[in-house]
Tab-separated table of C-alpha atoms and ligand atoms in Angstrom:
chain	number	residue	atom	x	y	z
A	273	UNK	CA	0.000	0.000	0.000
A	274	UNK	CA	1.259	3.526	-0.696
A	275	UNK	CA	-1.723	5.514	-0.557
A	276	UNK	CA	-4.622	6.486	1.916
A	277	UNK	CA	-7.722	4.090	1.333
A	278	UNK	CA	-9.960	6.064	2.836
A	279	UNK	CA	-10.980	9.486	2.743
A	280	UNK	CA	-12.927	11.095	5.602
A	281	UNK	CA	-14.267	14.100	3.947
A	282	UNK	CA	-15.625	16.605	7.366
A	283	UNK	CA	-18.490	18.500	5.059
A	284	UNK	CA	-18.954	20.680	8.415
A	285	UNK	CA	-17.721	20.963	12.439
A	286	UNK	CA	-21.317	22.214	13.139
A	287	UNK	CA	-23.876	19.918	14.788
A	288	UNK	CA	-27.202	20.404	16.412
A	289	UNK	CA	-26.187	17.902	19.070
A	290	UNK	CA	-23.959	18.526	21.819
A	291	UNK	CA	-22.701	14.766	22.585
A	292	UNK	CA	-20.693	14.444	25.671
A	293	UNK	CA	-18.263	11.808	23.967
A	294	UNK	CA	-17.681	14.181	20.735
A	295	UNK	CA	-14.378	14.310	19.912
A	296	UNK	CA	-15.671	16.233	16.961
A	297	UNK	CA	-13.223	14.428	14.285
A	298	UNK	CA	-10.342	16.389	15.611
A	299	UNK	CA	-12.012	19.973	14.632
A	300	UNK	CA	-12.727	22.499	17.434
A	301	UNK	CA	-15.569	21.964	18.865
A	302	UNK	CA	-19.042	24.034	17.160
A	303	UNK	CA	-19.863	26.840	19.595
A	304	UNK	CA	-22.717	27.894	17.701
A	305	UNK	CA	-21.275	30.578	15.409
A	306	UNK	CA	-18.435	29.348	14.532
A	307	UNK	CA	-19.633	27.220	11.631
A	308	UNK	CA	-17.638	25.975	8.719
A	309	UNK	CA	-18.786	24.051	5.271
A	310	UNK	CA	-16.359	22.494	3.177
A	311	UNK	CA	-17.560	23.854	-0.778
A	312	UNK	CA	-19.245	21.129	-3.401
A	313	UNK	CA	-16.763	22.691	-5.852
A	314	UNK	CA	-13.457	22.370	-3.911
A	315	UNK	CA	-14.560	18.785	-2.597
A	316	UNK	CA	-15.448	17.888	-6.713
A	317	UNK	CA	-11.340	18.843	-7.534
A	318	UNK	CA	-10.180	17.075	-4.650
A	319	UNK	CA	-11.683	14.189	-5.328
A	320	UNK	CA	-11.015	14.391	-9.214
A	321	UNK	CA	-7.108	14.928	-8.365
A	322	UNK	CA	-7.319	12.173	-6.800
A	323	UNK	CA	-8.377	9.685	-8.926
A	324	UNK	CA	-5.267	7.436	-10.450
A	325	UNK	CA	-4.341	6.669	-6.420
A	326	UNK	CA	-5.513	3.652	-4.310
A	327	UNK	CA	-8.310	5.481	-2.730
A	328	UNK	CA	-11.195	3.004	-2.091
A	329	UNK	CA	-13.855	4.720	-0.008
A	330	UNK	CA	-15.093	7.933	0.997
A	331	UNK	CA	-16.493	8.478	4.335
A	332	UNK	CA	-18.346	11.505	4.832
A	333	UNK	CA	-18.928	12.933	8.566
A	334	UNK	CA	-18.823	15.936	10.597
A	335	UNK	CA	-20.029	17.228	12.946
A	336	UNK	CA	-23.302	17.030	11.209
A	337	UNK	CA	-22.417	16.406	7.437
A	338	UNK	CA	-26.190	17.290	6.598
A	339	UNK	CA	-26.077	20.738	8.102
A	340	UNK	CA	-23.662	21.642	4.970
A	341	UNK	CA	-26.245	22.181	2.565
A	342	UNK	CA	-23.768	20.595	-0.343
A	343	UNK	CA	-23.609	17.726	1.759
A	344	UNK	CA	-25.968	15.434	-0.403
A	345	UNK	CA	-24.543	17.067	-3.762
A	346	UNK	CA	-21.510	15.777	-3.058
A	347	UNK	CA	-22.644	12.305	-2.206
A	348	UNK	CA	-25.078	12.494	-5.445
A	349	UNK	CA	-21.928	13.519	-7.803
A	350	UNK	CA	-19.775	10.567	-6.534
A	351	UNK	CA	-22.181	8.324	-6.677
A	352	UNK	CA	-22.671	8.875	-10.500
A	353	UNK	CA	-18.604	9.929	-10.958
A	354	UNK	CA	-16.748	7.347	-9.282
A	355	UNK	CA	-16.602	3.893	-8.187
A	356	UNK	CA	-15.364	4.619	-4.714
A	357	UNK	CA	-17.331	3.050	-2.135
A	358	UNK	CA	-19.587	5.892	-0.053
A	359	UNK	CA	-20.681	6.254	3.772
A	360	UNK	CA	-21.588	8.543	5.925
A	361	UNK	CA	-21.741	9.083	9.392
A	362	UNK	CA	-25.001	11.162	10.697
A	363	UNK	CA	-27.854	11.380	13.174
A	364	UNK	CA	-30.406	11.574	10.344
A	365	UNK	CA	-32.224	14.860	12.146
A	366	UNK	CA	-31.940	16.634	8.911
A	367	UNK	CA	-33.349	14.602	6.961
A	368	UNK	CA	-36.746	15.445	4.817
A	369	UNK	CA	-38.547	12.597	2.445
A	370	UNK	CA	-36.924	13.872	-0.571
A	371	UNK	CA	-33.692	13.327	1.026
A	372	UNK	CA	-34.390	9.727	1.724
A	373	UNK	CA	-35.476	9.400	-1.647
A	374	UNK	CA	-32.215	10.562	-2.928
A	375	UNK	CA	-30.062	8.480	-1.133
A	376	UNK	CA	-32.390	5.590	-2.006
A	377	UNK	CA	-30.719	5.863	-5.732
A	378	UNK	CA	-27.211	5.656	-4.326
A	379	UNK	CA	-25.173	2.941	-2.857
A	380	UNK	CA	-24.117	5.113	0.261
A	381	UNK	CA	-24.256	3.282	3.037
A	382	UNK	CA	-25.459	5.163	6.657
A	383	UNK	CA	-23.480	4.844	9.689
A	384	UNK	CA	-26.445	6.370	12.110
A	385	UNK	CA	-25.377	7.689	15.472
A	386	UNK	CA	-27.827	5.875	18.042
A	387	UNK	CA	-26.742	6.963	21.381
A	388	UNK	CA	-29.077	5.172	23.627
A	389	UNK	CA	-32.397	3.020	23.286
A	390	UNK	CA	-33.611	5.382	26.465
A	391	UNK	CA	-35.765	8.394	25.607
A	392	UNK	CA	-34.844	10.483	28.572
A	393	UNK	CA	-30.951	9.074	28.582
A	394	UNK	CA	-30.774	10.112	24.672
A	395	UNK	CA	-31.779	14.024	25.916
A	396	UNK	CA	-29.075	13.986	28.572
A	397	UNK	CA	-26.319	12.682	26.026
A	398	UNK	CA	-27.286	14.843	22.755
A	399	UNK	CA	-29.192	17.570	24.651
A	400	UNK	CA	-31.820	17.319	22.235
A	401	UNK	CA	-35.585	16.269	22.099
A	402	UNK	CA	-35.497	14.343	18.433
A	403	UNK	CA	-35.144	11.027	19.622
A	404	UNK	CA	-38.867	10.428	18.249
A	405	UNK	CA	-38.050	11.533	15.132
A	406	UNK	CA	-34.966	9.481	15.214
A	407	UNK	CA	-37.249	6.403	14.696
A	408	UNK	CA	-39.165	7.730	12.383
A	409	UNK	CA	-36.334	8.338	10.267
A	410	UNK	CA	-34.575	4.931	10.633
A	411	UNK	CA	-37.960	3.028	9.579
A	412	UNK	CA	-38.491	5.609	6.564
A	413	UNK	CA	-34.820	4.648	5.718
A	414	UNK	CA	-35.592	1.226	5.782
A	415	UNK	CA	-38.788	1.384	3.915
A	416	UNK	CA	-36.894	3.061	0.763
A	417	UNK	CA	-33.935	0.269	1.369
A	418	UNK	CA	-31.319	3.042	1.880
A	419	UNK	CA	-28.369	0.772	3.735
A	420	UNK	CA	-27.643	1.416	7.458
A	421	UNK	CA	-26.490	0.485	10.627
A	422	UNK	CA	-25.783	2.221	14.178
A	423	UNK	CA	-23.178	3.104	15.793
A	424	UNK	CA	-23.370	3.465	19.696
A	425	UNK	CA	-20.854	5.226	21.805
A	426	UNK	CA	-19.558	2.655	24.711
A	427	UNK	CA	-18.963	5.542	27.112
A	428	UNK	CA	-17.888	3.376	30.539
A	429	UNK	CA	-17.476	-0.506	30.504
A	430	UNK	CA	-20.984	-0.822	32.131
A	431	UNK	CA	-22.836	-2.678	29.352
A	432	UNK	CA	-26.598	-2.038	30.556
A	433	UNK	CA	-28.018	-0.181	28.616
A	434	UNK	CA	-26.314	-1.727	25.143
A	435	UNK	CA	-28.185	-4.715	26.711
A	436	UNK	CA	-31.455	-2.877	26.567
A	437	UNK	CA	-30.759	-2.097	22.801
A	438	UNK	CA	-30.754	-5.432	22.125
A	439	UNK	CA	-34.275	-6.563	21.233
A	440	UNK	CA	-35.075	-3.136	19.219
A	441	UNK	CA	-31.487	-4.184	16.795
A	442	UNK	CA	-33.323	-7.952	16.974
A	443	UNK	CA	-36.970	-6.701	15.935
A	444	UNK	CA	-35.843	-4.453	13.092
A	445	UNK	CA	-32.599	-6.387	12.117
A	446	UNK	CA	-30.414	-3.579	12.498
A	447	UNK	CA	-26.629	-3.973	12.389
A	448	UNK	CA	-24.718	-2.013	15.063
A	449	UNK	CA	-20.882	-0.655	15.706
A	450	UNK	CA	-19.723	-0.053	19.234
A	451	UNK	CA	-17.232	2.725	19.694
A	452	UNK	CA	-15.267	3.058	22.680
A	453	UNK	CA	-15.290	6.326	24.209
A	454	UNK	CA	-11.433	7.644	23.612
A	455	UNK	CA	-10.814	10.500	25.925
A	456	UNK	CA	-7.859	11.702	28.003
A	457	UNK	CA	-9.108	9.226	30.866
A	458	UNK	CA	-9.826	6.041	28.992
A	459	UNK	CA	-6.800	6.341	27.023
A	460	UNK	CA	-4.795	5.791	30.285
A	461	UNK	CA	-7.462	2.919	31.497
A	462	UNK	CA	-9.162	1.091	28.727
A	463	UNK	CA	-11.476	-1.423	30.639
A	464	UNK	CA	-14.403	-1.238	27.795
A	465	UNK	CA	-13.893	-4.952	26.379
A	466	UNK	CA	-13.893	-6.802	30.491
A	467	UNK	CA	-17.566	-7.084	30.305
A	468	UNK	CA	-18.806	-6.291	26.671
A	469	UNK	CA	-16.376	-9.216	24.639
A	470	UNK	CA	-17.621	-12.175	27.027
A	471	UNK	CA	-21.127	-11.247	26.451
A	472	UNK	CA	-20.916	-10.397	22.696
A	473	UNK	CA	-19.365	-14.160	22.510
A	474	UNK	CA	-21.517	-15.855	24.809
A	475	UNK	CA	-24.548	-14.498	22.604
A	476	UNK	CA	-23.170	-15.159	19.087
A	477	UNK	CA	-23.384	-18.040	16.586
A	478	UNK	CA	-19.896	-17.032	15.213
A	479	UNK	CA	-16.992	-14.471	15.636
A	480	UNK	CA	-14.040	-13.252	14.085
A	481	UNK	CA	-10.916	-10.791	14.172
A	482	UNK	CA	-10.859	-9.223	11.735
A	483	UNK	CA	-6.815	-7.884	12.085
A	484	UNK	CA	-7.849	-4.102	11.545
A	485	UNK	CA	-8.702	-3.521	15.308
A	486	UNK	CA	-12.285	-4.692	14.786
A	487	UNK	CA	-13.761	-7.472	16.273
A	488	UNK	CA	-17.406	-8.959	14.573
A	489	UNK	CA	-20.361	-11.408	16.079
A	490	UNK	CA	-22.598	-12.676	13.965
A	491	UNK	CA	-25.769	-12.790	16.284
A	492	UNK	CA	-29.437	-15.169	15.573
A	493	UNK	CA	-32.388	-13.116	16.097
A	494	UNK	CA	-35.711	-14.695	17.647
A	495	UNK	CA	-36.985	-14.600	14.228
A	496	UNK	CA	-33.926	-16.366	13.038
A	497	UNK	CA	-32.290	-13.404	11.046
A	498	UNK	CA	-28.851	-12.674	11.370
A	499	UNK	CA	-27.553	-8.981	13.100
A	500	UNK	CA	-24.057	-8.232	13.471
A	501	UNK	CA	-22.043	-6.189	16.079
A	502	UNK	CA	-18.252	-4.858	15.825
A	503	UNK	CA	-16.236	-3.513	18.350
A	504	UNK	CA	-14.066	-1.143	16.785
A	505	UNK	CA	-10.839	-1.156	19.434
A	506	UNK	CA	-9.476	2.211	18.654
A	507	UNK	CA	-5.646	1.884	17.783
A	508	UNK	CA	-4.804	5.074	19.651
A	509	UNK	CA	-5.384	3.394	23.350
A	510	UNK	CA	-1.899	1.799	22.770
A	511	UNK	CA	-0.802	3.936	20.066
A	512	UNK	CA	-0.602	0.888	17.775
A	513	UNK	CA	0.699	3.291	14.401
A	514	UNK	CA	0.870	-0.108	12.429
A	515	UNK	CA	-2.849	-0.765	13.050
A	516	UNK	CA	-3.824	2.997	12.344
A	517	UNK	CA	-1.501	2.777	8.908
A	518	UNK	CA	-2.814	-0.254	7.669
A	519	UNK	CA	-6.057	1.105	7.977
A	520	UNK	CA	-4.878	4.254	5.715
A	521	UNK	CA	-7.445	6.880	6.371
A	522	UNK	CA	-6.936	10.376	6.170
A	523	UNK	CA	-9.242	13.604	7.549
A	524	UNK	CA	-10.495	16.408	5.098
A	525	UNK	CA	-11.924	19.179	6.955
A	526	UNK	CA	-13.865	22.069	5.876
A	527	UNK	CA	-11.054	24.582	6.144
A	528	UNK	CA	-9.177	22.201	3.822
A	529	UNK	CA	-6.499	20.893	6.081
A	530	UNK	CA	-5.359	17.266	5.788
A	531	UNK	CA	-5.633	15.655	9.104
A	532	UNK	CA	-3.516	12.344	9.539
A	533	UNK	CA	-3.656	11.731	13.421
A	534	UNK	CA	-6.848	12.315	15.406
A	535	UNK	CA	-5.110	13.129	18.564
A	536	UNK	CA	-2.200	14.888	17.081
A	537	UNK	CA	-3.010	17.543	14.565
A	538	UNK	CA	-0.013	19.495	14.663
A	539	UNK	CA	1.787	17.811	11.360
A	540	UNK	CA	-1.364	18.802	9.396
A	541	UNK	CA	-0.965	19.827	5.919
A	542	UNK	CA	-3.654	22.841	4.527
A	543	UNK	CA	-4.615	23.376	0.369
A	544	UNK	CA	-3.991	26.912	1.015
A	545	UNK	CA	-4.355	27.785	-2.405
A	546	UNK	CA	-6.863	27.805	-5.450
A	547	UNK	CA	-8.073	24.598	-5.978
A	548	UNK	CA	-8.616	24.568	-9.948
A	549	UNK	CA	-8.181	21.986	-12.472
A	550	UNK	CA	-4.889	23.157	-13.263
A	551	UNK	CA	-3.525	22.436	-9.510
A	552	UNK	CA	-4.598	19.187	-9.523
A	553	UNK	CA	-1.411	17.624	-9.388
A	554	UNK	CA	-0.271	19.937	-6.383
A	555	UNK	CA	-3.339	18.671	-4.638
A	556	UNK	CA	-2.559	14.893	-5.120
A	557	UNK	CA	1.305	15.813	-3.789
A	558	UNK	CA	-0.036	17.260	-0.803
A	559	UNK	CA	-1.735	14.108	0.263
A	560	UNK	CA	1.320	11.670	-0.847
A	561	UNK	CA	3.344	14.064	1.052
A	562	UNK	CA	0.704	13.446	4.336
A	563	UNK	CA	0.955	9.990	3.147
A	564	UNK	CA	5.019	9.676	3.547
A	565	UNK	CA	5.150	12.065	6.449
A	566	UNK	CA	2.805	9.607	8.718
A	567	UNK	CA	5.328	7.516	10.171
A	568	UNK	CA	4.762	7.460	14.110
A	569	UNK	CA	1.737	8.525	16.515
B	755	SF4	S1	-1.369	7.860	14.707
B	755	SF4	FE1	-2.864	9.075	15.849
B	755	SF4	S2	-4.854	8.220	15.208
B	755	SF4	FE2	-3.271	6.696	14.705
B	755	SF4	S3	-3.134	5.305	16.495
B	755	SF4	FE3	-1.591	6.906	16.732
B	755	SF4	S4	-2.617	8.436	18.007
B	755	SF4	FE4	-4.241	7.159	17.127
């Protein structure tokens, strides 16, 4: 591999939730002014500069990627432009039909932040009264066969309320992807996989390691469907820089800098200049340069 695989394209830092656990992609966090929106027109060049290198798969996310109002022009053009595989990380909120419809005609598939199957536990974690309309949106999703599954924020090794979660991911065959909360203090004392790995095995059919710092059960329903569940060990708990290469993604965010490390930012790279067709080739060096420079956490 010499090349980023993925591309995490931040459309925005803004978000109408105010998570506890949000790291935010490595942006400062949204204050409520000081919004930023990566442009359709920069993102189309970027992407088109990009094109004879072994990127795979872009990943859009934010904060809240829909907020940018180019969000789902973006997603529309590289659906019909490229063949690079397309997700995108979101808590559906600004969603309408005709958005749903849209996405129905693409292959993108949804990574939907579910924070907690508890009505009055999802207000005190997003500070926000849309968890109705949360549901709503994941059964409208399903209805027009747009792809999804959740992802749910492990934020202490106290797996009680994932257990609660449970039958609604049975009932509706959703897929889900635990995260473990990475902050200062669980850096220093990662205890997340004690209690949630012996129960994920002792209620699977089948389980692998999959050698990229996920872990996947393959889980019966009552109705005998099949769910699945990865824990996604975050590299950076033991700074594990093979891991986090061989995984080969890279940050864009809306101010244009190229963002290799999460936690460290201060080796970031910027496209502080036009981005026309005629740079394209200065745009490509910039992110083999990230690409060589990323040697250590
Ligand atoms: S390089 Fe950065 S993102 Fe990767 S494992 Fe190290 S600290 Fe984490």
């Amino acid at each position: 591999m010499s090349f980023w695989k993925i591309l995490r394209v931040l459309t925005t830092n803004a978000c109408n939730y105010k998570c506890v656990f949000c790291h935010n992609e490595g942006q400062d966090k949204f204050n409520g002014s000081n919004s930023e929106f990566l442009k359709f027109e920069d993102f189309k060049i970027i992407i088109q500069s990009l094109e004879d290198t072994e990127l795979k798969e872009v990943q859009f996310s934010g904060g809240e990627p829909f907020m940018n109002p180019e969000t789902l022009k973006m997603i529309q053009w590289l659906n019909d432009n490229t063949n690079l595989e397309i997700g995108c990380a979101t808590n559906t909120q600004f969603f309408t039909d005709e958005t749903i419809t849209a996405l129905s005609k693409t292959r993108i598939n949804l990574h939907i932040q579910f924070p907690t199957y508890d009505k009055v536990r999802f207000k005190s974690i997003t500070k926000s009264d849309l968890y109705d309309s949360l549901i709503l949106n994941l059964s409208k999703l399903r209805k027009e066969n747009v792809s999804f599954s959740l992802n749910y924020v492990l934020l202490t090794p106290n797996i009680d309320d994932f257990k609660h979660l449970l039958p609604f991911l049975y009932d509706n065959t959703i897929s889900l992807k635990l995260l473990p909360y990475v902050n200062d203090k669980t850096l220093k004392h990662n205890e997340f996989q004690k209690e949630i790995i012996p129960f994920l095995d002792s209620i699977s059919c089948q389980h692998e390691n999959q050698n990229n710092g996920s872990l996947k059960w393959w889980i019966k329903t009552p109705s005998d469907k099949v769910i699945t569940i990865k824990y996604i060990n975050s590299p950076c708990f033991k700074f594990e820089f093979g891991i986090c290469k061989n995984y080969a993604e890279i940050r864009l965010t809306p101010n244009l800098e190229i963002q290799s490390c999460l936690i460290n930012t201060e080796g970031n790279l910027k496209l502080d200049f036009d981005l026309t067709h005629e740079n394209k080739k200065h745009i490509k060096d910039i992110f083999e340069t990230s690409w060589m420079n990323f040697t250590h956490c």
